[in-house]
mmCIF file of C-alpha atoms and ligand atoms in Angstrom:
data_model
loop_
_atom_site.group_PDB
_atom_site.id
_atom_site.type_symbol
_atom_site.label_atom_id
_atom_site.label_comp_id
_atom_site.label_asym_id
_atom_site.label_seq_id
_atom_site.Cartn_x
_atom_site.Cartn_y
_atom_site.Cartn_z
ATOM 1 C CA UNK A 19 -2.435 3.546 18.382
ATOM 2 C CA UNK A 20 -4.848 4.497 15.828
ATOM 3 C CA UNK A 21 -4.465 2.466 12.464
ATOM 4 C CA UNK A 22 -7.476 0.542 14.355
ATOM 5 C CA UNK A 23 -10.142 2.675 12.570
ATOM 6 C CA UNK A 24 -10.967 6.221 12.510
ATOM 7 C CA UNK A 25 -11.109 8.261 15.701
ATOM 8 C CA UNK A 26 -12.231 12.332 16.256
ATOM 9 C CA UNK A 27 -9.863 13.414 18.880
ATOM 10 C CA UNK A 28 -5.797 12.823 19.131
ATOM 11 C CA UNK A 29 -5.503 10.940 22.677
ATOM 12 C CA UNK A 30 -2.042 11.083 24.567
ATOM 13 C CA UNK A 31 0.148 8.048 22.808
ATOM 14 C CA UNK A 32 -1.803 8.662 19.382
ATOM 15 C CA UNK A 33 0.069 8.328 15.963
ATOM 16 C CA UNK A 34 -0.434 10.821 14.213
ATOM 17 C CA UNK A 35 0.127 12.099 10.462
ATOM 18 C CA UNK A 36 1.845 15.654 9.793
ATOM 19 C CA UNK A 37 0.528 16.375 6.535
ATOM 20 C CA UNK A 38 2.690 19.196 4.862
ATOM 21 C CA UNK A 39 2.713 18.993 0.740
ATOM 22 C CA UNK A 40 1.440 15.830 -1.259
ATOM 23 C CA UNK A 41 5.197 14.819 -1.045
ATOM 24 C CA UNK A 42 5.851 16.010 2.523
ATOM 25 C CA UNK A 43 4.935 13.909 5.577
ATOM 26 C CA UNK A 44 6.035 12.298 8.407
ATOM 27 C CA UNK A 45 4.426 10.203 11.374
ATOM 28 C CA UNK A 46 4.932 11.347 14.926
ATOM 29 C CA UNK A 47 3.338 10.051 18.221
ATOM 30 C CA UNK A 48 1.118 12.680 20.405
ATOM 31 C CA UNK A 49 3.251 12.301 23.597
ATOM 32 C CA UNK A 50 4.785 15.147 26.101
ATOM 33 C CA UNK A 51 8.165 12.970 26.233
ATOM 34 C CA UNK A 52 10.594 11.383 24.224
ATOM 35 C CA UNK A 53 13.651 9.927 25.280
ATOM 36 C CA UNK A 54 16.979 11.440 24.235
ATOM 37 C CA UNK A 55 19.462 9.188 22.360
ATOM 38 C CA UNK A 56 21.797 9.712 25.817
ATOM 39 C CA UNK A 57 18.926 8.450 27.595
ATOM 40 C CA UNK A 58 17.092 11.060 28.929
ATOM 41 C CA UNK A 59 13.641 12.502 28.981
ATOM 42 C CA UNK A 60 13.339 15.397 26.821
ATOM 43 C CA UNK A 61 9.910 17.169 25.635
ATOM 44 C CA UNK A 62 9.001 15.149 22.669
ATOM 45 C CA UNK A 63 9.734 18.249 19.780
ATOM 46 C CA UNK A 64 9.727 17.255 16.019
ATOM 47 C CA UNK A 65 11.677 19.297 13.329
ATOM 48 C CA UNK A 66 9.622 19.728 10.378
ATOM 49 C CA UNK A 67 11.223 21.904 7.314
ATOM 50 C CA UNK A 68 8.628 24.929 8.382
ATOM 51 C CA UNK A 69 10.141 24.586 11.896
ATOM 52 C CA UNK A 70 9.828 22.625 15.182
ATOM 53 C CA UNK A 71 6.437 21.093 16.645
ATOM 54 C CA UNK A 72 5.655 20.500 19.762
ATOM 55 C CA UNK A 73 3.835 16.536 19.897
ATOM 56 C CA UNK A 74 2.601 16.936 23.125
ATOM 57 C CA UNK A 75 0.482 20.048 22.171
ATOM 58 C CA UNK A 76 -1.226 17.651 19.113
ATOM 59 C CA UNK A 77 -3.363 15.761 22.071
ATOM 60 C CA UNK A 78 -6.822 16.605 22.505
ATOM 61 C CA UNK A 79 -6.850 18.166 18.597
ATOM 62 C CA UNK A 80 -9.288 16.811 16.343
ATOM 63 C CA UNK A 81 -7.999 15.041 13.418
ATOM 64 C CA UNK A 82 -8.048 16.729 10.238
ATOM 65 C CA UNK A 83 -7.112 20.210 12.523
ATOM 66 C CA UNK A 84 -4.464 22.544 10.503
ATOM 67 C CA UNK A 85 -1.804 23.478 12.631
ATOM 68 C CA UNK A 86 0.395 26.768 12.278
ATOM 69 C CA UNK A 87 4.260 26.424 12.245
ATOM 70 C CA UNK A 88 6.937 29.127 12.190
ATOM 71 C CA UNK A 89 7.100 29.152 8.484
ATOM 72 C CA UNK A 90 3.674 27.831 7.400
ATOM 73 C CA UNK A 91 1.250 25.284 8.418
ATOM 74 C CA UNK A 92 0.461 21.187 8.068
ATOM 75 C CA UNK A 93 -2.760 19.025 8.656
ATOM 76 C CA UNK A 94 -2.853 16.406 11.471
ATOM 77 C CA UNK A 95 -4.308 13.346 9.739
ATOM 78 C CA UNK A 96 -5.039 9.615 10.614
ATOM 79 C CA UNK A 97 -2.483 6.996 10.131
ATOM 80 C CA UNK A 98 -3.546 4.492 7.090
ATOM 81 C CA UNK A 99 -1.849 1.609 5.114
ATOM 82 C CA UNK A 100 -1.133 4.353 2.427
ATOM 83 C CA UNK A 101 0.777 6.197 4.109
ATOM 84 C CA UNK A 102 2.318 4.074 6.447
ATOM 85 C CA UNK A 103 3.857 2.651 3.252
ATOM 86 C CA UNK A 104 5.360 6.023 2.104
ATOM 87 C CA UNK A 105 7.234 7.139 5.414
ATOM 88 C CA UNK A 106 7.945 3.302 7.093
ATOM 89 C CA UNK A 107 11.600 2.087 7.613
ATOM 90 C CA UNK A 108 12.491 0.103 5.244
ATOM 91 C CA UNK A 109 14.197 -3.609 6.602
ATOM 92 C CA UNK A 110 13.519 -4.760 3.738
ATOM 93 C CA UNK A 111 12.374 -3.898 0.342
ATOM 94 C CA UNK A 112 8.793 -3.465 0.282
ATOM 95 C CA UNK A 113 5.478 -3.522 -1.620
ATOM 96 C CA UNK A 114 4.118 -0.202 -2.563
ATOM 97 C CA UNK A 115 0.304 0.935 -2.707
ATOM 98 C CA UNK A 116 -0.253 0.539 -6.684
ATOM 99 C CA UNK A 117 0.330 -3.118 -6.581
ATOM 100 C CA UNK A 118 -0.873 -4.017 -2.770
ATOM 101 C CA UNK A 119 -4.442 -2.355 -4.369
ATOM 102 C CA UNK A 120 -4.246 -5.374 -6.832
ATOM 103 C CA UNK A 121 -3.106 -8.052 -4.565
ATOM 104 C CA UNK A 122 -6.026 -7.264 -2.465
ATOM 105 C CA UNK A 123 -8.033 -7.354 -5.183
ATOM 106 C CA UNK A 124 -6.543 -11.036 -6.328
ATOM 107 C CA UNK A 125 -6.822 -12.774 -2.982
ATOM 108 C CA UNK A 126 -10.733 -11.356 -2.952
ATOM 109 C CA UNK A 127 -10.273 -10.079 0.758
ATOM 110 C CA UNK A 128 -12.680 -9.472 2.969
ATOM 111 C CA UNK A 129 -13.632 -8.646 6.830
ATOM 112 C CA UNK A 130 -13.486 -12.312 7.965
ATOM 113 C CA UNK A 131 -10.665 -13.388 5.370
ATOM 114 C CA UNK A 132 -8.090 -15.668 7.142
ATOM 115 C CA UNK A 133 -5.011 -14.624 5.428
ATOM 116 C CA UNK A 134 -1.509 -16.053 5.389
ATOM 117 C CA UNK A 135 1.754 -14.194 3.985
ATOM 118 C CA UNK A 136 5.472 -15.012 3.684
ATOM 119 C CA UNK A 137 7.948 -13.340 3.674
ATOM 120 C CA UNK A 138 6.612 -10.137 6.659
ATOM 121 C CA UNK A 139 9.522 -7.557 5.385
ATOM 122 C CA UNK A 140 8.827 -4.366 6.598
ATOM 123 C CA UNK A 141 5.448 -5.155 6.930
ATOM 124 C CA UNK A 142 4.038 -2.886 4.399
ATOM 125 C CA UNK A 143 1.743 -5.003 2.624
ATOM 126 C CA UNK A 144 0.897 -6.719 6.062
ATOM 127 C CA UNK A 145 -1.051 -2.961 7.413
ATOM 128 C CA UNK A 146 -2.809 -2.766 4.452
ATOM 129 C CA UNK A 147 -4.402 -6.640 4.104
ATOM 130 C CA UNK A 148 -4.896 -6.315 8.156
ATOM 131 C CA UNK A 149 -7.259 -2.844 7.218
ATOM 132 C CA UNK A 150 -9.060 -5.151 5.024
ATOM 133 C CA UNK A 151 -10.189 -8.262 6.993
ATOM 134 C CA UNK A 152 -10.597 -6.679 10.468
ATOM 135 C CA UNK A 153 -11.917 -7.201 12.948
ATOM 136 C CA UNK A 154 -13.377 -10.690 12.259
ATOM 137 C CA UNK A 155 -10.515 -11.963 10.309
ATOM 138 C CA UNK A 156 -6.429 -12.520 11.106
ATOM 139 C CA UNK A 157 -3.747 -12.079 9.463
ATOM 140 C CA UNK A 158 -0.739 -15.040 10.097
ATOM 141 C CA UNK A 159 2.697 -13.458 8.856
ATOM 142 C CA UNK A 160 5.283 -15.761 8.626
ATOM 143 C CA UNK A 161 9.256 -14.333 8.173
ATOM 144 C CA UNK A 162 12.664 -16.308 8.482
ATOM 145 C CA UNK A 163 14.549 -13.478 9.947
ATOM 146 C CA UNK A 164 13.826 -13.704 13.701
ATOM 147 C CA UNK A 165 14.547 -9.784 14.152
ATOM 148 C CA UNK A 166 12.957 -8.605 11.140
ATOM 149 C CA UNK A 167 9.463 -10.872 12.562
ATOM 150 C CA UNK A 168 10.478 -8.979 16.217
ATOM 151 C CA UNK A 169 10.074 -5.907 15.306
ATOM 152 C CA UNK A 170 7.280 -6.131 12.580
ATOM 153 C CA UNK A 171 5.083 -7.781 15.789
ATOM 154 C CA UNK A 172 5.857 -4.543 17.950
ATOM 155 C CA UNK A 173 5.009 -2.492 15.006
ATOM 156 C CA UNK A 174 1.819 -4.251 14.919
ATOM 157 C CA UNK A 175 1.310 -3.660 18.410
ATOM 158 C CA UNK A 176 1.675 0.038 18.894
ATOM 159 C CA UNK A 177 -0.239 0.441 15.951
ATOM 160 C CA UNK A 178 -3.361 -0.974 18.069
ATOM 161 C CA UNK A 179 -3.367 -3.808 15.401
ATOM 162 C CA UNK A 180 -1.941 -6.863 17.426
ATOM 163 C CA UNK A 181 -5.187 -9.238 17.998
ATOM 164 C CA UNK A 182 -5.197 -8.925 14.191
ATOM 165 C CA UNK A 183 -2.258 -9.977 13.265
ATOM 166 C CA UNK A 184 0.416 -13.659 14.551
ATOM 167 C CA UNK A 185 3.935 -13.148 13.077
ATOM 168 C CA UNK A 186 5.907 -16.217 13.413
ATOM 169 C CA UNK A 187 9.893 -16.896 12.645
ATOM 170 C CA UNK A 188 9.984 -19.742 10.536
ATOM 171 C CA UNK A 189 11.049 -20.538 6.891
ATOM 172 C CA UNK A 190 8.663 -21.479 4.846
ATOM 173 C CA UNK A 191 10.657 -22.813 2.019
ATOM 174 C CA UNK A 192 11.906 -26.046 4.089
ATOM 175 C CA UNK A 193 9.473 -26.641 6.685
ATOM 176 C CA UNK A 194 5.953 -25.076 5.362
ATOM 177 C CA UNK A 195 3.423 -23.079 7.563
ATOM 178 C CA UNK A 196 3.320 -25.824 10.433
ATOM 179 C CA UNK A 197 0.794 -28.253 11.369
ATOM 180 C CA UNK A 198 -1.577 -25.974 13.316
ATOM 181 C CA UNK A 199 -2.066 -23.605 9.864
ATOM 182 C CA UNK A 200 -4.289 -26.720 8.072
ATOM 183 C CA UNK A 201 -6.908 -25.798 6.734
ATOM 184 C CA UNK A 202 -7.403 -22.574 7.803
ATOM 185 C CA UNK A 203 -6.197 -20.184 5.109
ATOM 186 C CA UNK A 204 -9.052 -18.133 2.356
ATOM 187 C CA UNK A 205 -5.987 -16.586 0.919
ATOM 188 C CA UNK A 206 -2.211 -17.112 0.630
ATOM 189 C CA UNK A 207 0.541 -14.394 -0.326
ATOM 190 C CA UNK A 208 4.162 -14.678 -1.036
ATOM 191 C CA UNK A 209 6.922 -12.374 -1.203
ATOM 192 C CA UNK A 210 9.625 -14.296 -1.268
ATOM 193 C CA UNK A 211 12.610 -15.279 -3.460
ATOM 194 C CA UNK A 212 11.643 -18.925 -4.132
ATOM 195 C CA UNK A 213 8.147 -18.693 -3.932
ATOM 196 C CA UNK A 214 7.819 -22.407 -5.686
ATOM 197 C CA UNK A 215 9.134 -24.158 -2.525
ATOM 198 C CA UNK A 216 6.963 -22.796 -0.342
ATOM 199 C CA UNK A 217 4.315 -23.192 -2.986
ATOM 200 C CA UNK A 218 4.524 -27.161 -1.780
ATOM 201 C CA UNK A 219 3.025 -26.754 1.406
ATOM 202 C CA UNK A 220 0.693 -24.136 0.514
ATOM 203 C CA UNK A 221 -2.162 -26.878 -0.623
ATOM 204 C CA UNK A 222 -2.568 -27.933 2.736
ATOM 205 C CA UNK A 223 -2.912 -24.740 4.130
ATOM 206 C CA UNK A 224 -6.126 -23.868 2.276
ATOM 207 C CA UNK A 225 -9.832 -24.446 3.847
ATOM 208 C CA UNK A 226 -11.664 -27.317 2.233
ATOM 209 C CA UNK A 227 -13.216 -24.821 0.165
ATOM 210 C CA UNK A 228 -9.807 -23.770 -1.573
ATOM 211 C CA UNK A 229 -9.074 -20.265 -1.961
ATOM 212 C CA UNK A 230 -6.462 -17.317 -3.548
ATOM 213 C CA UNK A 231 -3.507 -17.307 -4.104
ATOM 214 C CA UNK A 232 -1.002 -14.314 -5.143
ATOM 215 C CA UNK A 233 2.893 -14.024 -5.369
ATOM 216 C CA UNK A 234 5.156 -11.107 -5.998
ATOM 217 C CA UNK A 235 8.411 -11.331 -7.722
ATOM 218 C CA UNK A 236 10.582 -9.005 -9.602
ATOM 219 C CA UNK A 237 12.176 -11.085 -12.282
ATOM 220 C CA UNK A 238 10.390 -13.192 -14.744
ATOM 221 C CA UNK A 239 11.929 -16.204 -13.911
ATOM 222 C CA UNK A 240 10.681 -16.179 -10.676
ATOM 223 C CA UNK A 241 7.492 -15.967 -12.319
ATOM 224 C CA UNK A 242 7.638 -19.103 -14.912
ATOM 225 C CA UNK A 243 9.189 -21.340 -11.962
ATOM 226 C CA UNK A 244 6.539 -20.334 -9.665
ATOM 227 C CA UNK A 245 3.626 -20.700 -12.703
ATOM 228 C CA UNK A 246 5.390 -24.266 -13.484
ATOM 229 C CA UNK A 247 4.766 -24.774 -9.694
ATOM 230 C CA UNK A 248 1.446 -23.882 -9.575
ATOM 231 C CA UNK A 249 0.096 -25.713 -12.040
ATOM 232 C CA UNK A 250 1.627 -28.934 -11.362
ATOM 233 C CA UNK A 251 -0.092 -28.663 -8.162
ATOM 234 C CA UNK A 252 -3.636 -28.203 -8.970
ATOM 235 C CA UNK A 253 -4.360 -24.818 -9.035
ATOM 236 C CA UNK A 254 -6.518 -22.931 -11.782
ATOM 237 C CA UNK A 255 -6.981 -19.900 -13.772
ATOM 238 C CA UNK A 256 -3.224 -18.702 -13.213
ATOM 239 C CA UNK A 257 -2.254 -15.312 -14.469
ATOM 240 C CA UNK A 258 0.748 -13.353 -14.472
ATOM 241 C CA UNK A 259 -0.062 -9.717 -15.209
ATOM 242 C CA UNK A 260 2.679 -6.366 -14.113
ATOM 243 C CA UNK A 261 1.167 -3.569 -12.762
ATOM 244 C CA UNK A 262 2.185 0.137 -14.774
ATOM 245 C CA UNK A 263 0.707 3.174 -13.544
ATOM 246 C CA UNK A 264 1.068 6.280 -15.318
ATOM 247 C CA UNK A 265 0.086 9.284 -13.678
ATOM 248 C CA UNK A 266 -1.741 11.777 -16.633
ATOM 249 C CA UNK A 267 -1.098 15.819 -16.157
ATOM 250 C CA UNK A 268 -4.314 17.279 -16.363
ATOM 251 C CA UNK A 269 -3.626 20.777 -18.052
ATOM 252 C CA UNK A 270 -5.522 24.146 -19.380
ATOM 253 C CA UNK A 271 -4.812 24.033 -22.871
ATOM 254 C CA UNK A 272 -5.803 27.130 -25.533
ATOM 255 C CA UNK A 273 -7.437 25.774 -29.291
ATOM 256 C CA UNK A 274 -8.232 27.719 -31.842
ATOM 257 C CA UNK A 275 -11.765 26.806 -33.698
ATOM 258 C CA UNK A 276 -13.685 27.545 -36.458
ATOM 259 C CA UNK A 277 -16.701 29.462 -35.472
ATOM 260 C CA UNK A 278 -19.601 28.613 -37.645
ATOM 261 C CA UNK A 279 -21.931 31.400 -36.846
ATOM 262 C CA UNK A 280 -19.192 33.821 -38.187
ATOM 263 C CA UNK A 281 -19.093 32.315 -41.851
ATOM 264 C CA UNK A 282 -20.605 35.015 -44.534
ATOM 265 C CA UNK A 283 -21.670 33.241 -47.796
ATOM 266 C CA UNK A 284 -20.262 34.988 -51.037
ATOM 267 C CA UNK A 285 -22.184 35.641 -54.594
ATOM 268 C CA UNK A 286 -20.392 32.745 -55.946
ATOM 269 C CA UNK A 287 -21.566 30.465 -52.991
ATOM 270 C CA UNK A 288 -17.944 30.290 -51.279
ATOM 271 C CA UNK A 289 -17.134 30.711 -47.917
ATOM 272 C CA UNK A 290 -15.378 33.630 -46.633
ATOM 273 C CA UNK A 291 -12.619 32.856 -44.604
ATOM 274 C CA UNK A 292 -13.795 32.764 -40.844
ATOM 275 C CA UNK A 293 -12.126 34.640 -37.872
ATOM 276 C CA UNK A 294 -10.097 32.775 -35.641
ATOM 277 C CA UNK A 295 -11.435 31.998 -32.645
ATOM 278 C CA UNK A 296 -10.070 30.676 -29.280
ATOM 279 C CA UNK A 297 -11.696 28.191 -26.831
ATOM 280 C CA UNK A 298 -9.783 27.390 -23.071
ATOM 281 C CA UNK A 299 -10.644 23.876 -22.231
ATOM 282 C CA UNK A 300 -8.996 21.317 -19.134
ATOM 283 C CA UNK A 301 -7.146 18.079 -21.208
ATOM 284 C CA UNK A 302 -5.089 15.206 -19.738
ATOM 285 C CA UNK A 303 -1.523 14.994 -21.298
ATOM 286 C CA UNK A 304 0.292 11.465 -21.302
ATOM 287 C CA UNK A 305 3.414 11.312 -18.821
ATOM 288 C CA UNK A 306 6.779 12.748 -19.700
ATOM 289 C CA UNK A 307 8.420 9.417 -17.946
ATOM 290 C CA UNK A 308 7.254 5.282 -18.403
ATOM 291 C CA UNK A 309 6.144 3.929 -14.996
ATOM 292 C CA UNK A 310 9.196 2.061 -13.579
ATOM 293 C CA UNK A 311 9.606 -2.135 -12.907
ATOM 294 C CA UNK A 312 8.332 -3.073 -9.674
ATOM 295 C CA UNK A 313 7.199 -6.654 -10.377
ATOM 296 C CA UNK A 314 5.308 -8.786 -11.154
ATOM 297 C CA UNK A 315 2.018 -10.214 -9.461
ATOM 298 C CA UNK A 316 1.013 -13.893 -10.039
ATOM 299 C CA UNK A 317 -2.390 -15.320 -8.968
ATOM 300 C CA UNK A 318 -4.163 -18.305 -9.066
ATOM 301 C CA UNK A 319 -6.942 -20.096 -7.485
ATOM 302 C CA UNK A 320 -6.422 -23.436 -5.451
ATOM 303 C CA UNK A 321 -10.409 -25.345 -6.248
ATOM 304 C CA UNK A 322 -12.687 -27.131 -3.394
ATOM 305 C CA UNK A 323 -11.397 -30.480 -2.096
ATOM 306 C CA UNK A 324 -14.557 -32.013 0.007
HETATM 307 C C1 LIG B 171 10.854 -8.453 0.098
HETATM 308 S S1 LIG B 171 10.636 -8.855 1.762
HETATM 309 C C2 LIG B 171 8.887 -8.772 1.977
HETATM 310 C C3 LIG B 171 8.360 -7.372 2.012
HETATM 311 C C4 LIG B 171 6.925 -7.258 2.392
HETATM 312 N N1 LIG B 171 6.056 -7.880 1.413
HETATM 313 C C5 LIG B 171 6.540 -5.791 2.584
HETATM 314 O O1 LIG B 171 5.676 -5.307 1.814
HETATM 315 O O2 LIG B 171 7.065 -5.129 3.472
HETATM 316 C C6 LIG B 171 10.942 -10.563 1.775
HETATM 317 C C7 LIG B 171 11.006 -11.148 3.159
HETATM 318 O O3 LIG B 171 10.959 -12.551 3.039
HETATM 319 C C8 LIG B 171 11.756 -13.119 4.044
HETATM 320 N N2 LIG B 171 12.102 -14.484 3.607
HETATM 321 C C9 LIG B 171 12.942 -14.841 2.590
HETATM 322 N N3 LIG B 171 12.985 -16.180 2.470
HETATM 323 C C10 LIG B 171 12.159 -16.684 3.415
HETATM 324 C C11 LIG B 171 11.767 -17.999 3.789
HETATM 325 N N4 LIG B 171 12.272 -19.077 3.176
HETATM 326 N N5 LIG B 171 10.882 -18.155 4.804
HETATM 327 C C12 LIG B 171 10.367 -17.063 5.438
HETATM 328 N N6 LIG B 171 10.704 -15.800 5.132
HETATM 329 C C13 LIG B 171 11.590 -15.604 4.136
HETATM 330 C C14 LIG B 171 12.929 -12.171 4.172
HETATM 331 O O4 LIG B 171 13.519 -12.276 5.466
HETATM 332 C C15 LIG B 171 12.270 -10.810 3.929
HETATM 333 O O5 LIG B 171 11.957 -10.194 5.142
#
């Protein structure tokens, strides 16, 4: 219920973050009841590794509230894009924070951005462009696989984010984004294997006043067919660019220094030598591992046709 902006108080139905370690969370809802896999209604209890919590006790808390456990303690945070990402289940393989920051950077999003996006997955990328262009703009997600697009749409619902968001079954590589999507997009994004055939239809679904355009594919291949594509139909100032981060250490590091004041001046005009001194000082240190493949992120813009 509450990936629609921030709220103070956990209301009964509320998802809710349990914030452990930096590497340690999970998403529960803040009801009394669950239902049992027999069946039945059971109080709604989730296991964490510092033992059991009880969901129904989590309404009426304010986010951002630490909560004891048996063996040690979590926050109760907000649900967000980021870390809806980390802990969703995966249908598909998905788009991860690093590169979704870029994408909705590329397509120059806004509040009021009409967005369109093939293939829906798992929906990952889908929370975060829906945080961006709420609540005056919508989000039209289109996915071949009718169960995949099923549950992605009730996903959107209990997250309090359906008016935001139309998922639609349909395959965009033989029969485009349909007759009623002319002319109405700011920004187009694909995730699919072939993005160059649905490529084809995307020039229609632009505004007048042309608009983004960014694609995500793994292999390079991908990305010349889909750059061949692009260019042959109109669109400008295409780039191809891959997305490493590398996550510095920052460390407290020991150096020893010449001290200066300390440096007696002989007869013969030498310097004695000086006493070693030590200075503690905070450094960043480059990563032990390279940042792994994810893919890569092609973008272009499609001009004005008045
Ligand atoms: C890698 S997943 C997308 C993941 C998504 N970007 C995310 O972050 O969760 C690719 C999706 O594209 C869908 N797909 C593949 N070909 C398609 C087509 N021709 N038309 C519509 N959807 C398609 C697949 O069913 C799959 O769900």
């Amino acid at each position: 219920m509450s990936f629609d902006g921030y709220k103070t108080v956990i209301k009964e139905g509320d998802s809710v973050i349990l914030y452990l370690t930096i590497n340690q969370y999970y998403i529960l809802e803040a009801k009394n009841t669950a239902v049992s896999k027999k069946g039945a209604t059971v109080q709604n209890i989730f296991q964490t590794p510092y033992g059991p919590i009880i969901c129904g006790d989590l309404i009426g808390k304010l986010y951002g509230t630490k909560i004891q456990l048996k063996k040690g303690w979590a926050y109760v945070l907000q649900p967000t894009p980021e870390f809806w990402t980390e802990i969703l289940p995966h249908r598909t393989q998905i788009i991860y924070s690093t590169d979704i920051s870029m994408i909705l950077f590329y397509l120059e999003l806004k509040p009021t951005s009409i967005v369109v996006e093939s293939g829906t997955g798992s929906g990952s990328l889908s929370h975060a462009i829906i945080r961006r262009i709420k609540p005056s703009g919508h989000l039209y997600t289109f996915d071949f696989h009718e169960t995949r697009a099923e549950v992605a749409r009730n996903e959107f619902k209990d997250h309090g984010l359906g008016e935001y968001v139309t998922v639609q079954t349909r395959d965009v590589c033989t029969n485009g984004f349909g007759k009623e999507m002319e002319n109405k997009a700011d920004a187009i994004f694909l995730d699919l294997p072939q993005p160059w055939l649905a490529a084809n239809y995307t020039t229609q679904v632009f505004k007048k006043s042309g608009g983004r355009l960014c694609s995500f594919s793994p292999c390079v291949e991908q990305v010349q067919k889909m750059c061949a594509a692009l260019s042959n139909l109109g669109y400008q100032d295409i780039q191809t660019v891959e997305i490493l981060q590398s996550q510095f250490s920052v460390q407290k590091k020991k150096m020893s220094v010449l001290n200066l004041n300390i440096l007696k001046t002989q007869n013969d005009g030498k310097c004695e030598k000086s006493e070693k001194e030590y200075v503690n000082f905070i450094t960043s240190v480059l990563p032990n591992s390279l940042p792994g493949h994810t893919g890569y992120l092609t973008s272009a813009t499609f001009p004005p046709c008045y």
